[in-house]
Coordinates of C-alpha atoms and ligand atoms in Angstrom, one line a residue:
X1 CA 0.0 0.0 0.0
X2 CA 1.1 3.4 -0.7
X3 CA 2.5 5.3 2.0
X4 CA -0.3 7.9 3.2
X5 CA -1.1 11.3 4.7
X6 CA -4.0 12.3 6.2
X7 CA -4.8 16.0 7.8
X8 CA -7.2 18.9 8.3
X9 CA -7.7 22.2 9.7
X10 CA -11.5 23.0 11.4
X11 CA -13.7 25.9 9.7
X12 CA -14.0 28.0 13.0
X13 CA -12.2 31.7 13.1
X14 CA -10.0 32.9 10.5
X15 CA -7.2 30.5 9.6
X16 CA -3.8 32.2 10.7
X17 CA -0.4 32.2 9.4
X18 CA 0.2 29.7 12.3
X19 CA -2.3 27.6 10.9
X20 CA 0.0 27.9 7.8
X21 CA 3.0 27.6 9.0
X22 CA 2.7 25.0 11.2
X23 CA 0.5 22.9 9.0
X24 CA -0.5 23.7 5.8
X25 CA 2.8 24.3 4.4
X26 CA 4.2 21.0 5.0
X27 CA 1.1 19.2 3.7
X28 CA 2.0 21.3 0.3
X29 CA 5.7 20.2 0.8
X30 CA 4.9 16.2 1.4
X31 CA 2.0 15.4 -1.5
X32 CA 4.1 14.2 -3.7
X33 CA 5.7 12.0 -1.7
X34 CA 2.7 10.3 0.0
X35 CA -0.9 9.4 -1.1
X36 CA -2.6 12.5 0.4
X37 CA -5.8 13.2 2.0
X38 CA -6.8 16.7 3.2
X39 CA -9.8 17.5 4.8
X40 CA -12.1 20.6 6.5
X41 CA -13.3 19.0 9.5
X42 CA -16.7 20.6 9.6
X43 CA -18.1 18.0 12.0
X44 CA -15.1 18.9 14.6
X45 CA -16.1 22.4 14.3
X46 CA -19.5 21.7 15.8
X47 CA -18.3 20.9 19.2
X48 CA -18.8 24.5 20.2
X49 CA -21.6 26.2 18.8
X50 CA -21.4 27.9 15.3
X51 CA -23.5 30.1 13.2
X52 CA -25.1 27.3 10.2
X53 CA -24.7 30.1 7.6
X54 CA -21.2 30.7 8.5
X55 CA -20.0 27.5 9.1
X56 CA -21.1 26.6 5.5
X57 CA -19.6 30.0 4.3
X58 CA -16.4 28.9 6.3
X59 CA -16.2 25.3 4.8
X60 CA -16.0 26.6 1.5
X61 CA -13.1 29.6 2.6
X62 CA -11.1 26.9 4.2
X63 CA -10.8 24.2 0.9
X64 CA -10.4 27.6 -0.9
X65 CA -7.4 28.3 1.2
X66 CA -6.0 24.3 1.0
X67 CA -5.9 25.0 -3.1
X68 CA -4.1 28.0 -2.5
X69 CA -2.3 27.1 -0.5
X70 CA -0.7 24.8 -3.2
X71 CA -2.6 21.6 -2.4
X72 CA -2.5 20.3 -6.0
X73 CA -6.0 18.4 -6.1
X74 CA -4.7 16.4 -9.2
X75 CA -2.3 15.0 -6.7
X76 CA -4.1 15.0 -3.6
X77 CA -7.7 14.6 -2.2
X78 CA -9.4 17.5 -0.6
X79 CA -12.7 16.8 0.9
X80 CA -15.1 18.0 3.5
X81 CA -15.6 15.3 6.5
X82 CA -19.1 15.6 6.2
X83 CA -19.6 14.3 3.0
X84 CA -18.3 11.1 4.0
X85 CA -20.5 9.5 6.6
X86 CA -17.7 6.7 7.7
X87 CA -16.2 9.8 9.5
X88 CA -19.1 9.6 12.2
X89 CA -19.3 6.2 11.9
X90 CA -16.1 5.0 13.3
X91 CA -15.8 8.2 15.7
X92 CA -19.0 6.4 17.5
X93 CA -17.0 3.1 17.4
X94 CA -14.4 4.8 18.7
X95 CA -16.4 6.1 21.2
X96 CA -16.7 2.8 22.4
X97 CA -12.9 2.0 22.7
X98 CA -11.7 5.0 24.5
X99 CA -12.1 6.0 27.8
X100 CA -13.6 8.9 29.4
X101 CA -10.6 9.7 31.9
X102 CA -8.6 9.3 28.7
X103 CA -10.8 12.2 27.3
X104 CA -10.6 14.3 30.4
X105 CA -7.2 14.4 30.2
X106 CA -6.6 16.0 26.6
X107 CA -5.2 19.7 27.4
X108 CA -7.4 21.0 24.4
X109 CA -10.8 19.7 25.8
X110 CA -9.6 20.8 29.7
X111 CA -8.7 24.9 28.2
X112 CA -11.8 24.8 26.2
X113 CA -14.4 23.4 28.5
X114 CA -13.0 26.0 30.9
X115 CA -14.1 29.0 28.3
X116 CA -17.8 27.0 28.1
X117 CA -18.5 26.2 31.6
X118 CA -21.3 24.6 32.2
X119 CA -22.3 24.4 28.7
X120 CA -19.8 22.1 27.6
X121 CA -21.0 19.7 24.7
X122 CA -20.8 16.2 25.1
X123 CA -18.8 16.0 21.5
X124 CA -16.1 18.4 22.5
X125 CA -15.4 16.0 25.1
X126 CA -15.2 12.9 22.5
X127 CA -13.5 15.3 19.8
X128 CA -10.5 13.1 20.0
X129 CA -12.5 10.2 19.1
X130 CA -13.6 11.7 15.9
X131 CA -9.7 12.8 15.1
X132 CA -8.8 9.4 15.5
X133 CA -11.6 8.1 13.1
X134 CA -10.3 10.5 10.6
X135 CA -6.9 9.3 10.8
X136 CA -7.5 5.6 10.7
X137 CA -9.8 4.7 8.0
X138 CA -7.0 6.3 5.3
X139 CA -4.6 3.9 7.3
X140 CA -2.0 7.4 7.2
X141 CA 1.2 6.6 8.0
X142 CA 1.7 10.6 9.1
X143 CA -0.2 12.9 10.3
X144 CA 1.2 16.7 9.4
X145 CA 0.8 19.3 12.5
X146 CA 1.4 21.8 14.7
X147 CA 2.9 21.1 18.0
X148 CA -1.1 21.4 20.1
X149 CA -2.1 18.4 18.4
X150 CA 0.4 16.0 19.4
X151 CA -1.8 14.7 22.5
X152 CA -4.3 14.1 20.2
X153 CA -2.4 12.2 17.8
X154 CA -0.6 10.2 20.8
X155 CA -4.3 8.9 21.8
X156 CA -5.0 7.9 18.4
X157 CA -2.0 5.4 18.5
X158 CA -3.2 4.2 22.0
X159 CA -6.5 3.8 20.1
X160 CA -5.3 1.8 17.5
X161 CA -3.1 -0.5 19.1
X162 CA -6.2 -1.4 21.7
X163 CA -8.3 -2.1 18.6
X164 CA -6.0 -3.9 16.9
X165 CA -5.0 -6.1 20.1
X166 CA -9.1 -6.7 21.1
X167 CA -10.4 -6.9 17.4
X168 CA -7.1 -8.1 15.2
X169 CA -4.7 -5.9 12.9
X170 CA -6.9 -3.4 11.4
X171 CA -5.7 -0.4 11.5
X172 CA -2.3 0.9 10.8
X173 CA 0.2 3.2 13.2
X174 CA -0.2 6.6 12.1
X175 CA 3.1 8.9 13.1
X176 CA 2.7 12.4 13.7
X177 CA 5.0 15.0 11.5
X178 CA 5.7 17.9 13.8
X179 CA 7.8 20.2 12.4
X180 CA 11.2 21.6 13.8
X181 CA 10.5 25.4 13.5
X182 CA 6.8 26.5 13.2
X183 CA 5.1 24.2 14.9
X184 CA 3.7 26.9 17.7
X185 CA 3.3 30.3 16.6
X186 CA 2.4 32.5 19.1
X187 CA 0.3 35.1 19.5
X188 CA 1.4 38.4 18.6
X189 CA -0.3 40.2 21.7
X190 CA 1.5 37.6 23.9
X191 CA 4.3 35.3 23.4
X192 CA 2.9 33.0 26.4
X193 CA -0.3 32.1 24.5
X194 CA -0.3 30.1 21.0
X195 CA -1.8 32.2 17.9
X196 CA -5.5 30.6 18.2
X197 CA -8.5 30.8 15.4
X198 CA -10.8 31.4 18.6
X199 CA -8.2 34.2 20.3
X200 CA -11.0 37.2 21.0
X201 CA -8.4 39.6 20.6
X202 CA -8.2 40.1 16.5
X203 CA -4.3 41.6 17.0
X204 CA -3.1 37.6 18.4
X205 CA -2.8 36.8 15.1
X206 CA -2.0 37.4 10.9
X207 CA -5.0 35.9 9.1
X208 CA -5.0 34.7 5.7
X209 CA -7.5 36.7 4.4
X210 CA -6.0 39.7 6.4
X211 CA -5.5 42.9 3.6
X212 CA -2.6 44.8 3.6
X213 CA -2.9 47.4 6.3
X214 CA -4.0 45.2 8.0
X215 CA -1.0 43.3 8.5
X216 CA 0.9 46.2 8.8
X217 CA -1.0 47.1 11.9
X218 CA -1.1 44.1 13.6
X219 CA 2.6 43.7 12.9
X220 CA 3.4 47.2 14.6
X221 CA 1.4 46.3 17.8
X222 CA 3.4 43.3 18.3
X223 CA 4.5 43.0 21.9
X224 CA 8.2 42.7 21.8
X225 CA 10.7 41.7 24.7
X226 CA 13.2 44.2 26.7
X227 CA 16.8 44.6 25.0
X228 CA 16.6 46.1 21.5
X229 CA 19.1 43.1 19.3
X230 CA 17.5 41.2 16.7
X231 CA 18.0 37.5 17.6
X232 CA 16.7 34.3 18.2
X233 CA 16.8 33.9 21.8
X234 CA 14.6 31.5 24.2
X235 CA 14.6 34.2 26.5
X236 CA 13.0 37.0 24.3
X237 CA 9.9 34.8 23.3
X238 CA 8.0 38.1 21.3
X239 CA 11.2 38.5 19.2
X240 CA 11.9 35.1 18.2
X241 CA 8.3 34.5 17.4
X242 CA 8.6 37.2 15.3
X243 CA 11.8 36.2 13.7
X244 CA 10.1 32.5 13.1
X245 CA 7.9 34.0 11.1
X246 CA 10.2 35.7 9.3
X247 CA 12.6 32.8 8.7
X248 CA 9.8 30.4 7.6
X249 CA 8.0 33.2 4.9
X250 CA 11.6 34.0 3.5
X251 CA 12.9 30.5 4.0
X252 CA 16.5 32.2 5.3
X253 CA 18.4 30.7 8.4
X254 CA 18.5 31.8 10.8
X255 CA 22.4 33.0 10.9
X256 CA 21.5 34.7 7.6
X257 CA 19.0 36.8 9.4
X258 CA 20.8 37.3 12.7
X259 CA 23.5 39.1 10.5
X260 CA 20.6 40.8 8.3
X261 CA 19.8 42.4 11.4
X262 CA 22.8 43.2 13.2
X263 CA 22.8 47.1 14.1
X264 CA 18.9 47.2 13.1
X265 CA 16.3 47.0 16.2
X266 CA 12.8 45.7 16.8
X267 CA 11.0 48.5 14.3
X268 CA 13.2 47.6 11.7
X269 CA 11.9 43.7 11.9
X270 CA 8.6 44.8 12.7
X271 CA 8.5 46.9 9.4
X272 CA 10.2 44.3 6.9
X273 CA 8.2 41.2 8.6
X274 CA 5.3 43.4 7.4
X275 CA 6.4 43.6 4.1
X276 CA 7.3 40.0 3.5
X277 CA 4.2 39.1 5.2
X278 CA 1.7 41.3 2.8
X279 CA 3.7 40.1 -0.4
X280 CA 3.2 36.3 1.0
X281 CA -0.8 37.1 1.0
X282 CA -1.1 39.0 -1.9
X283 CA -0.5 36.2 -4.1
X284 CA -2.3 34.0 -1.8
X285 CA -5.3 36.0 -1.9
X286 CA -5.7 36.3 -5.9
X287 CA -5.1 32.5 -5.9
X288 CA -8.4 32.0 -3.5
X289 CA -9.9 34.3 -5.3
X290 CA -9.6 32.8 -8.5
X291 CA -10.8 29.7 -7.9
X292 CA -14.3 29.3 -9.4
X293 CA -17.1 28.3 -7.2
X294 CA -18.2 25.3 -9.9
X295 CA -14.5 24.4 -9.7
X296 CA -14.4 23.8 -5.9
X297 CA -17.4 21.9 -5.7
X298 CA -16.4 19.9 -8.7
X299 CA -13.0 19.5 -6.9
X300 CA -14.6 18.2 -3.0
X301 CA -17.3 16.4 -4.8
X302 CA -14.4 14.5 -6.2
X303 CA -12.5 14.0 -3.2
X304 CA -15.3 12.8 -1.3
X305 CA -15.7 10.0 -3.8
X306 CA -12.1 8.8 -3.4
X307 CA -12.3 9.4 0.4
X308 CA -15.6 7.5 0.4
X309 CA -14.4 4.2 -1.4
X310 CA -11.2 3.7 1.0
X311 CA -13.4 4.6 4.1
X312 CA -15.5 2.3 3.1
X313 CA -13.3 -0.4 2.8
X314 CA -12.0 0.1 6.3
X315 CA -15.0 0.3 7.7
X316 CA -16.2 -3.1 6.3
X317 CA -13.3 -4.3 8.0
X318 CA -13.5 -2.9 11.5
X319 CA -17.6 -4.0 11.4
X320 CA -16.5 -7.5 10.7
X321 CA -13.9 -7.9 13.3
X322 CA -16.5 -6.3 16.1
X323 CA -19.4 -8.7 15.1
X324 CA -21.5 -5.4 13.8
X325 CA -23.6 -7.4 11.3
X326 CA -27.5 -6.9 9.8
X327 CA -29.9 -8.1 7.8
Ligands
TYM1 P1 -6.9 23.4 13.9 O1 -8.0 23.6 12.9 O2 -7.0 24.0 15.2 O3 -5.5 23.8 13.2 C1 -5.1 23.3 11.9 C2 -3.6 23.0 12.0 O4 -2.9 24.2 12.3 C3 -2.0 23.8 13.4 N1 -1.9 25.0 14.3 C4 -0.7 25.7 14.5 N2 0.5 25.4 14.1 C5 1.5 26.3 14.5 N3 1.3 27.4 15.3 C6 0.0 27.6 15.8 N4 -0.2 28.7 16.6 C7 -1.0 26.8 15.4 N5 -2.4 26.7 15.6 C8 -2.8 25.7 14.9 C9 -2.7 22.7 14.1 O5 -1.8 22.0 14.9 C10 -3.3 21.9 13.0 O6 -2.3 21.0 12.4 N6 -8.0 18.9 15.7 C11 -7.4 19.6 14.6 C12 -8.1 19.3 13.2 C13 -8.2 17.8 12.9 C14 -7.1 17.0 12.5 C15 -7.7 15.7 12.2 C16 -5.8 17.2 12.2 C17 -9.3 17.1 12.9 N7 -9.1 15.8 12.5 C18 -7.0 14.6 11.8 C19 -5.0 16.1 11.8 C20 -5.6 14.9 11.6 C21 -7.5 21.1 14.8 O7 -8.4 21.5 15.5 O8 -6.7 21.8 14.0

């Protein structure tokens, strides 16, 4: 079997340049290597409550943003979960392998439910099982993220390997590709916090669809650390996020930059991170732009039929091992 990918970004908020950065870019950089399968998880995005006209708005933005991003959907499959039903199928399975105090103990579920209080929904608590469902039926090998979902993706192994011990080898071990630099940006109003689609605080973070001046304003109000050199340095966390961003959108090193700097201060990054940040979305921008609306749907109406037929397949599989038989 080919060796697979499998990832997907949630239709809440406006996807970020973290989102980017940490994710998307390396799904662009590994589809030719693996057999790819990209996906807006709509159904994840239900766990907290959402607007239905802007949730469906919001699917089509985010597959918008996967093709411009450079997801080539010749090469790989973009599709949106809800179009194929084996998604909520095996999340329910799931449901049924995993354990609740291994659900109350995902960080993600334990900061959100805080926001929610007493409102908490039942299915942001099993979220995880519905990640895990997404990963297995494509059998992925690797799973391309940012650094917050490496809990997730450590629970999906558990998952598996209880499955496959109770049921027989079904599913295979999916790995997850975190990448070296990039894999937590952080918000630009505070280095402590990650840059977050659900920040209420629109200056945390560079959106996608973010215009021009935008950027530029955001980018000035950056909180920056105490000293006044240009350099990566664990101890200045607002300056070396910045300079992260920096490295990643003009793919320099970092020595490269450290020099570019040297004499310069913090306005001086602020206002060239700007610039390479606007001339990064302009092109961007047109791209999402110019993709027709019959196009996309032609384009995730196709991709759910490939997702479907492999889904299906592996769901035939794990109903047969569990004894889930009718008429
Ligand atoms: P989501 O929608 O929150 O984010 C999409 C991707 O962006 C990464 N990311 C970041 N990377 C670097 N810096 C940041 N500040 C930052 N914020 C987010 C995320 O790690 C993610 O890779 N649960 C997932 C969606 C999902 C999924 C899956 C992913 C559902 N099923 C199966 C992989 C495989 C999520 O909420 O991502």
């Amino acid at each position: 079997m080919p060796k697979r990918i499998f990832s997907g970004a949630q239709p809440t908020g406006n996807l970020h340049i973290g989102n980017y950065l940490g994710a998307l870019r390396n799904w662009v950089a590994l589809q030719h290597e693996y057999e790819s399968f990209f996906c807006v998880v709509n159904l994840h995005a239900i766990t907290v409550p959402q607007d239905p006209s802007a949730l469906a708005a919001k699917t089509r933005e985010v597959a918008r943003i996967y093709l411009a991003a450079g997801i080539d959907p010749k090469v790989s499959t973009v599709f949106v979960q809800s179009d194929v039903s084996e998604h909520a199928e095996l999340a329910w399975i799931l449901n049924c392998v995993v354990r609740v105090s291994e659900l109350e103990r995902m960080t993600q579920y334990k900061d959100k439910a805080k926001k929610q209080r007493e409102n908490v929904l039942a299915g942001l608590l099993t979220y995880p099982a519905l990640m895990a469902a997404d990963i297995l039926l494509y059998q992925t090998d690797l799973v391309p993220v940012g650094h917050d979902q490496k809990q997730h993706l450590e629970l999906t192994r558990d998952l598996a390997s209880r499955f496959n011990r109770d049921f027989g080898e079904t599913f295979r071990m999916p790995e997850a590709f975190i990448p070296k630099v990039g894999a937590k940006i952080q918000a630009l109003d505070d280095p402590a916090k990650k840059m977050s689609k659900s920040d209420e605080n629109v200056h945390g973070s560079i959106t996608l669809v973010d215009d021009a001046d935008t950027v530029r304003r955001k980018v000035k109000r950056a909180v920056t650390d105490s000293g006044t050199e240009v350099r990566f340095d664990a101890s200045r966390p607002a300056i070396t996020n910045l300079l992260t961003i920096y490295q990643l959108l003009t793919g320099k090193t970092s020595v490269e930059i450290e020099e570019h700097f040297a004499g310069k201060g913090y306005a001086q990054l602020k206002s060239e991170l700007a610039e390479v940040t606007v001339e990064f979305l302009r092109p961007f921008q047109a791209r999402m732009n110019a993709i027709g609306d019959e196009e996309l749907r032609s384009t995730l109406a196709e991709g759910a039929e490939k997702a479907r037929s492999i889904a299906r397949e592996t769901m035939r599989a794990v109903k047969e091992r569990m004894g889930i038989v009718g008429a």
